[in-house]
Each structure stands twice: as C-alpha cells, then as structure tokens.
mmCIF file of C-alpha atoms in Angstrom:
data_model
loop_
_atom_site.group_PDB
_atom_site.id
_atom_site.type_symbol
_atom_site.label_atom_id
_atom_site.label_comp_id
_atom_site.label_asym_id
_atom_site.label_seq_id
_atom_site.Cartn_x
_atom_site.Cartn_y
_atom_site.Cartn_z
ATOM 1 C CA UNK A 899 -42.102 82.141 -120.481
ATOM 2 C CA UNK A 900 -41.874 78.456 -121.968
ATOM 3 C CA UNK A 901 -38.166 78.772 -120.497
ATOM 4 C CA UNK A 902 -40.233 79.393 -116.888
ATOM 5 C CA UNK A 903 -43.208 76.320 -117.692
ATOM 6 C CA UNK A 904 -40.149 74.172 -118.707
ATOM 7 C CA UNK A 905 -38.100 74.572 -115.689
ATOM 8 C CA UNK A 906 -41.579 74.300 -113.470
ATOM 9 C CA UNK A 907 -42.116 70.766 -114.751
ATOM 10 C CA UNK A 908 -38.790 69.496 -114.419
ATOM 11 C CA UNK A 909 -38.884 70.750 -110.774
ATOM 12 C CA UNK A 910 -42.127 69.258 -110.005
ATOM 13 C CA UNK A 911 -41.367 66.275 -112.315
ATOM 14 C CA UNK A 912 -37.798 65.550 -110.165
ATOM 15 C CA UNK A 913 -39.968 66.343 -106.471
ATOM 16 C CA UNK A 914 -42.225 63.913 -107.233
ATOM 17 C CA UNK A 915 -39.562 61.591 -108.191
ATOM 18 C CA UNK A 916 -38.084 62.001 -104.636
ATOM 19 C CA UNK A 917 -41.212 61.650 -103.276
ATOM 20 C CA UNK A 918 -42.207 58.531 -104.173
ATOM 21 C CA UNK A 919 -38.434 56.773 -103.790
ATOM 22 C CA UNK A 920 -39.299 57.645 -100.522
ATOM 23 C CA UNK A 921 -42.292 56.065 -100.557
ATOM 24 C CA UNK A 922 -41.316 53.057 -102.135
ATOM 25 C CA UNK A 923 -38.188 53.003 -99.713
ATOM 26 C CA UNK A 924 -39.606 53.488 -96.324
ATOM 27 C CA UNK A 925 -41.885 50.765 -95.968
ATOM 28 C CA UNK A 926 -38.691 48.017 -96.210
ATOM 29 C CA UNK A 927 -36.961 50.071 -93.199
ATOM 30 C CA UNK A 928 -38.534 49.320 -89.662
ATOM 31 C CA UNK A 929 -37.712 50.096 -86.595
ATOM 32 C CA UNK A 930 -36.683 47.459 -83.450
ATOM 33 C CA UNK A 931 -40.489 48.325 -82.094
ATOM 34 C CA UNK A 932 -42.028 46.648 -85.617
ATOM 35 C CA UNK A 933 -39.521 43.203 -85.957
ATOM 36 C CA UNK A 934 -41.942 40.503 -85.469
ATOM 37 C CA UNK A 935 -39.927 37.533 -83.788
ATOM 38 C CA UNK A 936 -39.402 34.223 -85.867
ATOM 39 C CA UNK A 937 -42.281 31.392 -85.499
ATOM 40 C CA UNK A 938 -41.548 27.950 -85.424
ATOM 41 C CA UNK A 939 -44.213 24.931 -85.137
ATOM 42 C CA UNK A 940 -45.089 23.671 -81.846
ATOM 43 C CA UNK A 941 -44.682 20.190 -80.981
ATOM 44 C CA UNK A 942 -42.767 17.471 -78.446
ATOM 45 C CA UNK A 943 -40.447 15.632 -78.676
ATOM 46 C CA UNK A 944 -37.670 13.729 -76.767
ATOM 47 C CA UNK A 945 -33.979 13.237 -75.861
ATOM 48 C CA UNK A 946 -32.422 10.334 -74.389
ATOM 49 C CA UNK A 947 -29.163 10.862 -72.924
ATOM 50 C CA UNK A 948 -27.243 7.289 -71.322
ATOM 51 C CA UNK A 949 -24.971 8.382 -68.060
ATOM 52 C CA UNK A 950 -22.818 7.109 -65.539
ATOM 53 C CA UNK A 951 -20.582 3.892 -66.182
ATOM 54 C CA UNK A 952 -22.098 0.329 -66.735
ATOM 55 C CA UNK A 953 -22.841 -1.491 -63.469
ATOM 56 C CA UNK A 954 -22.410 -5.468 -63.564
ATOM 57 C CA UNK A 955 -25.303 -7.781 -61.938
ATOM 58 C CA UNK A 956 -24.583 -11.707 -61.597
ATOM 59 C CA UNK A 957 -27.178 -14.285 -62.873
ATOM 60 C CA UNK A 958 -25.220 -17.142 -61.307
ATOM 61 C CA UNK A 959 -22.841 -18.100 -58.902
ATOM 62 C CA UNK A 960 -18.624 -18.101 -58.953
ATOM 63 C CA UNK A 961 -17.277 -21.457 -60.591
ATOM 64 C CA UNK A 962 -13.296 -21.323 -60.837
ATOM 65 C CA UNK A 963 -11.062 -24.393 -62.887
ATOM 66 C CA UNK A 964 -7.491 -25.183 -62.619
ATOM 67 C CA UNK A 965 -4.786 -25.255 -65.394
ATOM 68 C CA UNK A 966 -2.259 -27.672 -64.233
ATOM 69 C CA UNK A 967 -0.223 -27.068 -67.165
ATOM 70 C CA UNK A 968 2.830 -25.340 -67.395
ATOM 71 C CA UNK A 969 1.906 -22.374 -69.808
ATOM 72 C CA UNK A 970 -1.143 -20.515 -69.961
ATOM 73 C CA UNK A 971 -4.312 -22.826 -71.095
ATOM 74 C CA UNK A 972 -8.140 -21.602 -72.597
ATOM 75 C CA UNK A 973 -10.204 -23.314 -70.232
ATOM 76 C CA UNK A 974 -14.123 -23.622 -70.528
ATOM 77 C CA UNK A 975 -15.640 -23.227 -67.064
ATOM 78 C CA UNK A 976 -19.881 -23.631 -67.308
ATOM 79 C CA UNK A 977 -22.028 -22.402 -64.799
ATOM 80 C CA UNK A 978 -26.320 -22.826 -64.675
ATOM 81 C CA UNK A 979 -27.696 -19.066 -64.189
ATOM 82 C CA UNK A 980 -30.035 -18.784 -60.754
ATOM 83 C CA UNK A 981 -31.262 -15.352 -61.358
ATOM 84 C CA UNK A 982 -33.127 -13.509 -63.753
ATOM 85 C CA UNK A 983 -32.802 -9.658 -64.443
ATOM 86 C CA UNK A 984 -34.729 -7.087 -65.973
ATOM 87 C CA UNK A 985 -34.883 -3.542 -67.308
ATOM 88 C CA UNK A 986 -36.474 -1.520 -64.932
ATOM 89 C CA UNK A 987 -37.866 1.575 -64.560
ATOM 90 C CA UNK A 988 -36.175 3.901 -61.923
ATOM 91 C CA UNK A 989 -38.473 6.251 -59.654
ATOM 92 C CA UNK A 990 -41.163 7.106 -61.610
ATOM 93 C CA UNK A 991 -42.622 4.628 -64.135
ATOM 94 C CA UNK A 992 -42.463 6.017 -67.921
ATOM 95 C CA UNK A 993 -45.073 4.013 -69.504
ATOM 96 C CA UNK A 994 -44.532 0.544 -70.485
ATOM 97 C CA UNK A 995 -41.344 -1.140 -71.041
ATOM 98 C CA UNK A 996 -41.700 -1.485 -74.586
ATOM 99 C CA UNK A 997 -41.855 2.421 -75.038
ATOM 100 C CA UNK A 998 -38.649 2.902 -73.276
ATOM 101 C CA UNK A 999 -36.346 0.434 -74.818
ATOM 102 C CA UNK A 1000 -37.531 1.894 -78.544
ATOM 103 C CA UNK A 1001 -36.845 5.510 -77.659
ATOM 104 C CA UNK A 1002 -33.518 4.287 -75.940
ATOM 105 C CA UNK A 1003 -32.975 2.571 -79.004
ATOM 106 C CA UNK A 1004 -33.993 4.760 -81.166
ATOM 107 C CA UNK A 1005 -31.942 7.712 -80.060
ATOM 108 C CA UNK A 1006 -28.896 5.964 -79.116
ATOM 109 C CA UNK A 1007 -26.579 2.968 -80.145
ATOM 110 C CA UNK A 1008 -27.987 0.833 -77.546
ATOM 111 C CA UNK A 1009 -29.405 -2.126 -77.694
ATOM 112 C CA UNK A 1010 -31.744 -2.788 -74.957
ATOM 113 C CA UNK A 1011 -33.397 -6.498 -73.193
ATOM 114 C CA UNK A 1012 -36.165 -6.512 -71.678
ATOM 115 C CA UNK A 1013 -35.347 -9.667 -69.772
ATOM 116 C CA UNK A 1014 -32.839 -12.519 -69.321
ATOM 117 C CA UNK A 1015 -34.130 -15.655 -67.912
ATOM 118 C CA UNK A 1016 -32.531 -18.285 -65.364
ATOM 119 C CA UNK A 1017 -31.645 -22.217 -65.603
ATOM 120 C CA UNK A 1018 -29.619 -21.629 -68.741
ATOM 121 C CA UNK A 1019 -26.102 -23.112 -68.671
ATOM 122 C CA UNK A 1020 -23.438 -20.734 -70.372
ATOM 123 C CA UNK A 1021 -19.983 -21.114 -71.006
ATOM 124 C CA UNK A 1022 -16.886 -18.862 -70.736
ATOM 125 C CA UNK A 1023 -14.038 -19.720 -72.084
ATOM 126 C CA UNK A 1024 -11.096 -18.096 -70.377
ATOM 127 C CA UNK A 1025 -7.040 -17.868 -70.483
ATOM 128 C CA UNK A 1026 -5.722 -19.210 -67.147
ATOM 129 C CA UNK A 1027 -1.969 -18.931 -66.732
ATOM 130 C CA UNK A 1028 -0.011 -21.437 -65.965
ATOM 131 C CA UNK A 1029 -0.435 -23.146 -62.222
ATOM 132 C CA UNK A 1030 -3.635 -20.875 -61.483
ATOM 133 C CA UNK A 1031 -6.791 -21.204 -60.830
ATOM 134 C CA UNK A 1032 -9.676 -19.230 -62.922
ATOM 135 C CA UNK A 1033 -12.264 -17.972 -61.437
ATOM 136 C CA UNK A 1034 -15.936 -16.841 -63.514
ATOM 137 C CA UNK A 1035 -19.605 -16.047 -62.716
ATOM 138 C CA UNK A 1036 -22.022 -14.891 -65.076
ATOM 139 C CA UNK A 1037 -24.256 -11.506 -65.466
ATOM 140 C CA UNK A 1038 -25.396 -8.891 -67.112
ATOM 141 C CA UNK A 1039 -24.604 -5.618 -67.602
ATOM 142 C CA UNK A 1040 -27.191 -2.757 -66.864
ATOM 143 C CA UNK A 1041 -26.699 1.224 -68.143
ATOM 144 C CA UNK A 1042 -28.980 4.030 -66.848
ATOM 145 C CA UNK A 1043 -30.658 6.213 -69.102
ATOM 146 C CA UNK A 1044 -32.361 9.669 -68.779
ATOM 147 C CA UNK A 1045 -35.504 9.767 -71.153
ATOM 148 C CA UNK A 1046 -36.809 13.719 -71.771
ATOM 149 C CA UNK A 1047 -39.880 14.970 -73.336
ATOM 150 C CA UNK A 1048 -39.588 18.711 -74.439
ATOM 151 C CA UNK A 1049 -41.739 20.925 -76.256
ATOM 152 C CA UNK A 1050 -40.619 23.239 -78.934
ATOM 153 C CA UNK A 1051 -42.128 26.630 -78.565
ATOM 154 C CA UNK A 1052 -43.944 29.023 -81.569
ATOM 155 C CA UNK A 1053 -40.828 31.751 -80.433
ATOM 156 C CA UNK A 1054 -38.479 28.885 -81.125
ATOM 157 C CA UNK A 1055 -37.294 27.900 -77.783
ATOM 158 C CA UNK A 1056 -37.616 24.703 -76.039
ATOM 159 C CA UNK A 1057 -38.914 24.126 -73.011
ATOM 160 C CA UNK A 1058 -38.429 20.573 -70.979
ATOM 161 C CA UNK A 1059 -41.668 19.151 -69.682
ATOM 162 C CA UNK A 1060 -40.581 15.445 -67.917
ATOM 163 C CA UNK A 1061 -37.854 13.214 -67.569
ATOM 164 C CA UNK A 1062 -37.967 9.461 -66.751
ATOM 165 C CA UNK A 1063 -34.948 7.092 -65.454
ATOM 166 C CA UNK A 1064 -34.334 3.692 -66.755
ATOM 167 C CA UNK A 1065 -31.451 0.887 -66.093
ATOM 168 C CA UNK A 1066 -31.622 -0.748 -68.812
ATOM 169 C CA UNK A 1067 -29.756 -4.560 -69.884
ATOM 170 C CA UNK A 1068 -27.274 -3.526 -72.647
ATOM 171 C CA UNK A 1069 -24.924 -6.986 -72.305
ATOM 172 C CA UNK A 1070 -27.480 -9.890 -71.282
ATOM 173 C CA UNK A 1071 -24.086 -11.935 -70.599
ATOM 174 C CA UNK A 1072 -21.143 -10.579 -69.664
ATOM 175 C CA UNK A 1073 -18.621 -12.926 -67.678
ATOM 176 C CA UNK A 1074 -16.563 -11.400 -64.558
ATOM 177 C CA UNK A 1075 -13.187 -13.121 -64.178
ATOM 178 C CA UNK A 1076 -10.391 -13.428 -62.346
ATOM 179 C CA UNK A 1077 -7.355 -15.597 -61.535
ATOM 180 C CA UNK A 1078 -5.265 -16.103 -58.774
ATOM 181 C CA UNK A 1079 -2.310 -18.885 -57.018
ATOM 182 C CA UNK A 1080 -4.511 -18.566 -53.862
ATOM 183 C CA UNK A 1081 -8.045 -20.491 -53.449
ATOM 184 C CA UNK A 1082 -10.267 -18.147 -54.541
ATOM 185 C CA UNK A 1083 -10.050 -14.598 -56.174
ATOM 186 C CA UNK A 1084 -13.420 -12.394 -56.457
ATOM 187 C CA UNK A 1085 -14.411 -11.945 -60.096
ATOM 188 C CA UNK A 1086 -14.607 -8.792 -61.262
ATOM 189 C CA UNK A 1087 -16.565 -7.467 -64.532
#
C-alpha cells in the first residue's frame, strides 16, 4: 500500500511539475497576432541635401592685360565690382535668410554669404603666356540647396512634410579667366 501512496505522489508530484513549466513557458511564446510594433519618439527634423553643379555670377565687368614678354608672366589685372549678389530664396520663401544659411551650414560643409557688396576693387593675379593677352572679370559663385523638414513617426518611419530651395553664395569671389592671341576671349569660371 505505501508502495501504491509512494508511486501516487511521485506521479502527481512530476504532473504538476509539467504543469507549471508550462505555465512558466507559455507566456514568453506569442503569436504574430500579439507582437506589438517598436515605438520611437516623435519629432522633426531636417535634411539639407546641395545639388546640381556651381553656377558662376559676375560682380564686375571683363578687364584683360598684355604680357609682352617672351615667357609666360603673373600679371595683376584689378577691376571695381558694379554688382552686388545675394543668397536667395528659390520659389517659396523658407523663413528668413539667417535660418537657411545655419541649417545649410550646419548640415553640410558649406559655407554660406548672405551678401557681397559692389564698388570694391579686387585683384586677380593671373599666368598669361607669353605674347597673350589675359582676360578676367570677377563673381561669385552660387550652389542650390534643397532644405527638408521630416517628421519621425511613433512606428519608426519618417514621413517628409516640406522642402524649401535656396541658391546660396558659397565663393563670394571667384575670378573667370581666359587668354587668347586674338582681342578678346570670353572668361570663363
């Protein structure tokens, strides 16, 4: 009879045992139905992304010296800027100024004017060859730039709200140049 007792606990002892492994087991398996998906904060932020190639404005008009010698000279040729340039906004205005130029600035390697005046008198100094003429004129060069607010969602994906277009001065003097045997040449940047 103890033999019967004995063998009666261990069996109920051992069920119970199974029981509650699988109890303490199936609450860490889920099914697809019960994954809850990841949460991320919500907020905005922006991207600014430069394209296209730089584009070259003049500030001033062509001046051109000739080297007379007979091997290729540095000359200095000085011109007084007539025009002044700005960054602008393209389309669309994207707040002020200001606001562009730092998030250009702060999300690229770009430096960024706001404006370059006129009546200032720069200098280029330029390599002529020998029984040329040099030609220069003075500019700036301007790089358009795509500026992008986008909101990170709580399911972790982004969703793009507005964009705004700037050309913005990254070179407030640049010098185009040429050289030629002829009268003139056209400068290019």
């Amino acid at each position: 009879m103890r033999a019967k007792i004995k063998h009666a606990v261990y069996a109920t002892t051992t069920a119970a045992a199974l029981t509650f492994g699988s109890l303490a087991i199936s609450p860490g398996t889920a099914t697809a139905s019960e994954v809850r998906p990841q949460a991320c904060d919500v907020f905005t932020f922006y991207t600014v992304n430069p394209y296209g190639k730089t584009k070259f404005k003049s500030r001033g008009p062509v001046v051109g010296k000739y080297n007379s010698s007979a091997s290729s000279s540095w000359l200095n040729m000085s011109v007084k800027t007539t025009k002044s340039r700005s960054t602008t906004w393209v389309g669309e205005a994207g707040g002020s100024l200001d606001w562009g130029i730092v998030k250009i600035e702060a999300k690229t390697s770009y430096e960024v004017s706001k404006k370059v005046s006129s009546g200032v008198t720069v200098t280029n100094r330029m390599r002529v060859d020998a029984k040329k003429r040099g030609f220069t004129q003075p500019g700036v060069l301007y790089r358009k730039f795509e500026i992008e607010k986008h909101r990170q969602n709580g399911n972790c994906s982004t969703t793009s709200l507005k964009s705004w277009y700037m050309n913005g001065i990254v070179a407030k003097l640049h010098f185009a140049e040429c050289q030629t045997k002829r009268p003139s040449c056209k400068p290019k940047p």
